[in-house]
Short mmCIF file of C-alpha atoms in Angstrom, two decimals:
data_model
loop_
_atom_site.label_atom_id
_atom_site.label_comp_id
_atom_site.label_asym_id
_atom_site.label_seq_id
_atom_site.Cartn_x
_atom_site.Cartn_y
_atom_site.Cartn_z
CA ASP A 1 -9.84 14.12 -26.55
CA ALA A 2 -13.31 15.57 -26.47
CA LYS A 3 -14.18 16.69 -22.96
CA THR A 4 -17.53 16.53 -21.21
CA THR A 5 -19.10 18.80 -18.62
CA GLN A 6 -21.69 17.54 -16.16
CA PRO A 7 -23.32 19.01 -13.05
CA THR A 8 -21.69 17.78 -9.88
CA SER A 9 -24.89 16.57 -8.28
CA MET A 10 -28.65 16.32 -8.79
CA ASP A 11 -31.66 15.16 -6.80
CA CYS A 12 -34.75 13.44 -8.14
CA ALA A 13 -37.96 12.32 -6.46
CA GLU A 14 -38.67 8.62 -6.57
CA GLY A 15 -41.01 7.74 -9.43
CA ARG A 16 -40.24 10.89 -11.37
CA ALA A 17 -38.08 11.16 -14.47
CA ALA A 18 -34.42 11.97 -13.91
CA ASN A 19 -32.86 14.09 -16.64
CA LEU A 20 -29.06 14.22 -16.54
CA PRO A 21 -27.43 16.74 -18.89
CA CYS A 22 -24.00 16.58 -20.48
CA ASN A 23 -22.12 19.08 -22.61
CA HIS A 24 -19.59 17.87 -25.17
CA SER A 25 -19.12 20.85 -27.47
CA THR A 26 -15.82 19.61 -28.93
CA ILE A 27 -17.11 16.20 -29.97
CA SER A 28 -15.88 14.92 -33.32
CA GLY A 29 -18.12 13.54 -36.03
CA ASN A 30 -17.09 9.94 -35.47
CA GLU A 31 -17.20 9.96 -31.67
CA TYR A 32 -19.99 8.29 -29.73
CA VAL A 33 -21.56 9.45 -26.48
CA TYR A 34 -21.56 6.79 -23.78
CA TRP A 35 -23.22 6.76 -20.38
CA TYR A 36 -22.09 4.61 -17.49
CA ARG A 37 -23.12 4.69 -13.87
CA GLN A 38 -21.40 3.60 -10.68
CA ILE A 39 -23.35 2.51 -7.67
CA HIS A 40 -21.53 2.73 -4.35
CA SER A 41 -18.86 0.02 -3.90
CA GLN A 42 -19.39 -1.37 -7.39
CA GLY A 43 -17.63 -0.99 -10.71
CA PRO A 44 -19.13 1.20 -13.45
CA GLN A 45 -22.06 -0.24 -15.38
CA TYR A 46 -22.87 0.46 -19.03
CA ILE A 47 -26.19 2.21 -19.58
CA ILE A 48 -26.52 3.36 -23.17
CA HIS A 49 -24.63 4.96 -26.05
CA GLY A 50 -25.41 6.84 -29.26
CA LEU A 51 -23.91 8.67 -32.22
CA LYS A 52 -26.54 10.97 -33.72
CA ASN A 53 -29.99 9.52 -33.20
CA ASN A 54 -31.88 9.27 -29.95
CA GLU A 55 -31.58 5.86 -28.34
CA THR A 56 -33.72 3.91 -25.88
CA ASN A 57 -33.19 0.65 -24.05
CA GLU A 58 -34.60 -1.05 -20.99
CA MET A 59 -32.61 1.18 -18.66
CA ALA A 60 -32.80 4.66 -20.12
CA SER A 61 -33.20 7.01 -23.06
CA LEU A 62 -30.47 9.12 -24.61
CA ILE A 63 -31.34 12.37 -26.34
CA ILE A 64 -28.57 13.92 -28.45
CA THR A 65 -29.02 17.44 -29.83
CA GLU A 66 -28.89 17.92 -33.57
CA ASP A 67 -25.51 19.68 -33.40
CA ARG A 68 -24.27 16.87 -31.08
CA LYS A 69 -22.82 19.37 -28.65
CA SER A 70 -24.91 18.14 -25.75
CA SER A 71 -27.00 15.21 -24.64
CA THR A 72 -29.42 14.18 -21.90
CA LEU A 73 -29.77 10.84 -20.20
CA ILE A 74 -33.32 10.15 -19.08
CA LEU A 75 -34.29 7.63 -16.44
CA PRO A 76 -38.08 7.57 -16.95
CA HIS A 77 -39.15 6.42 -13.48
CA ALA A 78 -36.30 6.81 -11.00
CA THR A 79 -36.08 4.37 -8.11
CA LEU A 80 -33.90 4.41 -5.00
CA ARG A 81 -31.62 1.89 -6.70
CA ASP A 82 -30.81 4.48 -9.36
CA THR A 83 -28.85 6.50 -6.80
CA ALA A 84 -25.35 6.51 -8.27
CA VAL A 85 -22.67 8.56 -10.02
CA TYR A 86 -23.47 8.92 -13.72
CA TYR A 87 -20.63 9.40 -16.18
CA CYS A 88 -21.04 10.91 -19.63
CA ILE A 89 -18.11 9.87 -21.83
CA VAL A 90 -17.15 10.73 -25.37
CA ARG A 91 -15.39 7.81 -26.91
CA VAL A 92 -11.93 8.41 -28.31
CA ALA A 93 -11.78 6.98 -31.80
CA SER A 94 -8.19 5.75 -31.68
CA PRO A 95 -7.16 2.58 -33.54
CA GLY A 96 -6.32 -0.18 -31.13
CA ALA A 97 -7.07 1.84 -28.02
CA ASN A 98 -10.66 1.61 -26.93
CA ASN A 99 -10.56 2.72 -23.35
CA LEU A 100 -12.97 5.15 -21.74
CA PHE A 101 -11.94 8.49 -20.23
CA PHE A 102 -14.02 9.14 -17.12
CA GLY A 103 -14.60 12.58 -15.62
CA THR A 104 -16.04 13.12 -12.16
CA GLY A 105 -19.65 12.54 -13.25
CA THR A 106 -22.98 13.60 -11.75
CA ARG A 107 -23.99 12.23 -8.38
CA LEU A 108 -27.72 11.48 -8.64
CA THR A 109 -29.63 11.04 -5.41
CA VAL A 110 -33.14 9.64 -5.66
CA ILE A 111 -35.23 10.84 -2.77
CA PRO A 112 -38.11 8.77 -1.33
CA GLU B 1 -23.16 -15.30 -17.54
CA ALA B 2 -20.42 -14.80 -14.96
CA GLY B 3 -19.09 -11.27 -14.65
CA VAL B 4 -15.57 -9.97 -14.21
CA ALA B 5 -14.06 -11.50 -11.07
CA GLN B 6 -11.52 -9.67 -8.93
CA SER B 7 -9.70 -10.55 -5.76
CA PRO B 8 -9.03 -9.67 -3.06
CA ARG B 9 -11.93 -7.34 -2.31
CA TYR B 10 -9.96 -5.35 0.25
CA LYS B 11 -6.26 -5.05 1.02
CA ILE B 12 -4.43 -3.07 3.68
CA ILE B 13 -0.64 -2.76 3.53
CA GLU B 14 2.08 -0.49 4.82
CA LYS B 15 4.02 1.79 2.52
CA ARG B 16 6.99 0.19 0.77
CA GLN B 17 5.32 -3.22 0.86
CA SER B 18 4.26 -5.00 -2.30
CA VAL B 19 0.75 -6.06 -3.31
CA ALA B 20 -0.89 -7.96 -6.16
CA PHE B 21 -4.40 -7.93 -7.55
CA TRP B 22 -5.99 -10.61 -9.67
CA CYS B 23 -8.63 -10.35 -12.39
CA ASN B 24 -10.50 -12.98 -14.37
CA PRO B 25 -12.42 -11.41 -17.27
CA ILE B 26 -15.65 -12.59 -18.83
CA SER B 27 -15.05 -15.72 -20.86
CA GLY B 28 -14.17 -14.94 -24.45
CA HIS B 29 -13.36 -11.27 -23.86
CA ALA B 30 -10.15 -10.44 -25.68
CA THR B 31 -9.57 -7.01 -24.19
CA LEU B 32 -8.75 -6.42 -20.53
CA TYR B 33 -8.30 -3.10 -18.73
CA TRP B 34 -6.98 -2.05 -15.34
CA TYR B 35 -8.26 1.24 -13.94
CA GLN B 36 -7.31 3.15 -10.81
CA GLN B 37 -10.03 5.10 -9.01
CA ILE B 38 -8.98 7.52 -6.31
CA LEU B 39 -11.69 8.58 -3.86
CA GLY B 40 -13.92 11.28 -5.37
CA GLN B 41 -12.57 10.86 -8.89
CA GLY B 42 -13.56 8.89 -11.95
CA PRO B 43 -11.61 5.78 -12.95
CA LYS B 44 -8.32 6.34 -14.76
CA LEU B 45 -6.88 3.80 -17.18
CA LEU B 46 -3.60 2.21 -16.14
CA ILE B 47 -3.14 -0.45 -18.82
CA GLN B 48 -5.03 -2.15 -21.62
CA PHE B 49 -4.35 -5.65 -22.97
CA GLN B 50 -5.48 -7.16 -26.23
CA ASN B 51 -5.24 -10.93 -25.65
CA ASN B 52 -1.81 -11.18 -24.00
CA GLY B 53 -0.29 -8.08 -25.61
CA VAL B 54 -0.19 -4.55 -24.22
CA VAL B 55 -2.17 -1.99 -26.24
CA ASP B 56 -1.77 1.05 -23.99
CA ASP B 57 0.31 1.43 -20.82
CA SER B 58 1.09 5.11 -21.16
CA GLN B 59 -0.50 5.97 -17.79
CA LEU B 60 1.08 3.10 -15.86
CA PRO B 61 3.80 4.23 -13.37
CA LYS B 62 6.26 1.66 -14.57
CA ASP B 63 8.79 2.28 -11.85
CA ARG B 64 6.47 0.62 -9.33
CA PHE B 65 3.50 -0.86 -11.20
CA SER B 66 3.57 -3.93 -13.40
CA ALA B 67 0.88 -6.03 -15.04
CA GLU B 68 0.75 -9.21 -16.99
CA ARG B 69 -1.83 -11.25 -18.80
CA LEU B 70 -0.29 -14.63 -19.43
CA LYS B 71 -2.18 -16.86 -21.87
CA GLY B 72 -4.51 -13.99 -22.69
CA VAL B 73 -7.05 -14.79 -20.00
CA ASP B 74 -6.65 -13.69 -16.38
CA SER B 75 -4.40 -10.87 -15.34
CA THR B 76 -2.34 -9.69 -12.37
CA LEU B 77 -1.52 -6.11 -11.41
CA LYS B 78 1.35 -5.58 -8.98
CA ILE B 79 2.61 -2.60 -7.02
CA GLN B 80 6.14 -2.72 -5.61
CA PRO B 81 6.88 -0.74 -3.50
CA ALA B 82 3.56 0.86 -2.57
CA LYS B 83 3.23 4.54 -1.71
CA LEU B 84 0.56 6.32 0.30
CA GLU B 85 -0.87 7.87 -2.88
CA ASP B 86 -1.56 4.40 -4.28
CA SER B 87 -4.54 4.12 -1.94
CA ALA B 88 -7.45 3.66 -4.34
CA VAL B 89 -9.87 1.17 -5.83
CA TYR B 90 -8.34 -0.90 -8.61
CA LEU B 91 -10.93 -1.89 -11.19
CA CYS B 92 -10.61 -4.53 -13.85
CA ALA B 93 -12.78 -4.43 -16.96
CA SER B 94 -13.11 -6.54 -20.08
CA SER B 95 -14.71 -6.21 -23.48
CA LEU B 96 -15.62 -8.55 -26.28
CA LEU B 97 -14.86 -6.77 -29.51
CA LYS B 98 -11.35 -5.95 -30.59
CA GLY B 99 -12.25 -2.49 -31.67
CA GLY B 100 -15.00 -0.29 -32.96
CA ASP B 101 -17.10 2.37 -31.37
CA ASN B 102 -19.82 0.05 -30.18
CA GLU B 103 -17.64 -1.70 -27.66
CA LYS B 104 -19.00 -2.00 -24.13
CA LEU B 105 -16.81 -2.44 -21.08
CA PHE B 106 -17.84 -4.74 -18.24
CA PHE B 107 -16.31 -3.94 -14.85
CA GLY B 108 -15.57 -5.99 -11.78
CA SER B 109 -16.32 -4.72 -8.27
CA GLY B 110 -12.71 -3.74 -7.72
CA THR B 111 -10.07 -4.15 -5.04
CA GLN B 112 -9.94 -1.41 -2.43
CA LEU B 113 -6.32 -0.79 -1.44
CA SER B 114 -5.35 1.17 1.66
CA VAL B 115 -1.66 2.03 2.08
CA LEU B 116 -0.76 3.08 5.64
#
């Protein structure tokens, strides 16, 4: 399984962009990069995913490097409600088994 | 659209007792997952169902944990007997598509278990 490396924690000022990095140097060509986040006392919540191209949705943007060995999740205007643990996950491409392997993630604290 | 429902929200038991958790996935979701999340760690998969069949239970401690998904809808996870190290949040998740890399998982809020 491709592993990911994320910083343990980060701070971001409210209203500023939060840029969360992730390294996945052993990613395979058919594996996607997924981002989930977990707010305190809740289950993880899907944010965004991508394969090669940069992706954007209503929650965030995902920038994947050309060699696919790393990526960055961008929250364009962080709010206090974005304080959470953010998980970068490389999806195992295994027939019939589609679960997600979570690491310890990055704890993002948005500061007023 | 209703999300993944789990109950109870909290449970406190003594070691060697038994406990059961219930999960009702999002309507129409064929795949159901149970995860265990120990404090300070990311969730770890215990078992995955596809309809009412088990896809992956390789990480389930089968000597004390059991799970079923009768009729391919809601599911129950049981621990018997419980140990101190079973203290964790038990998360249920479901997904719509049978397979493919674009599958998204939707999680419930979990059941927080404390074993004393």
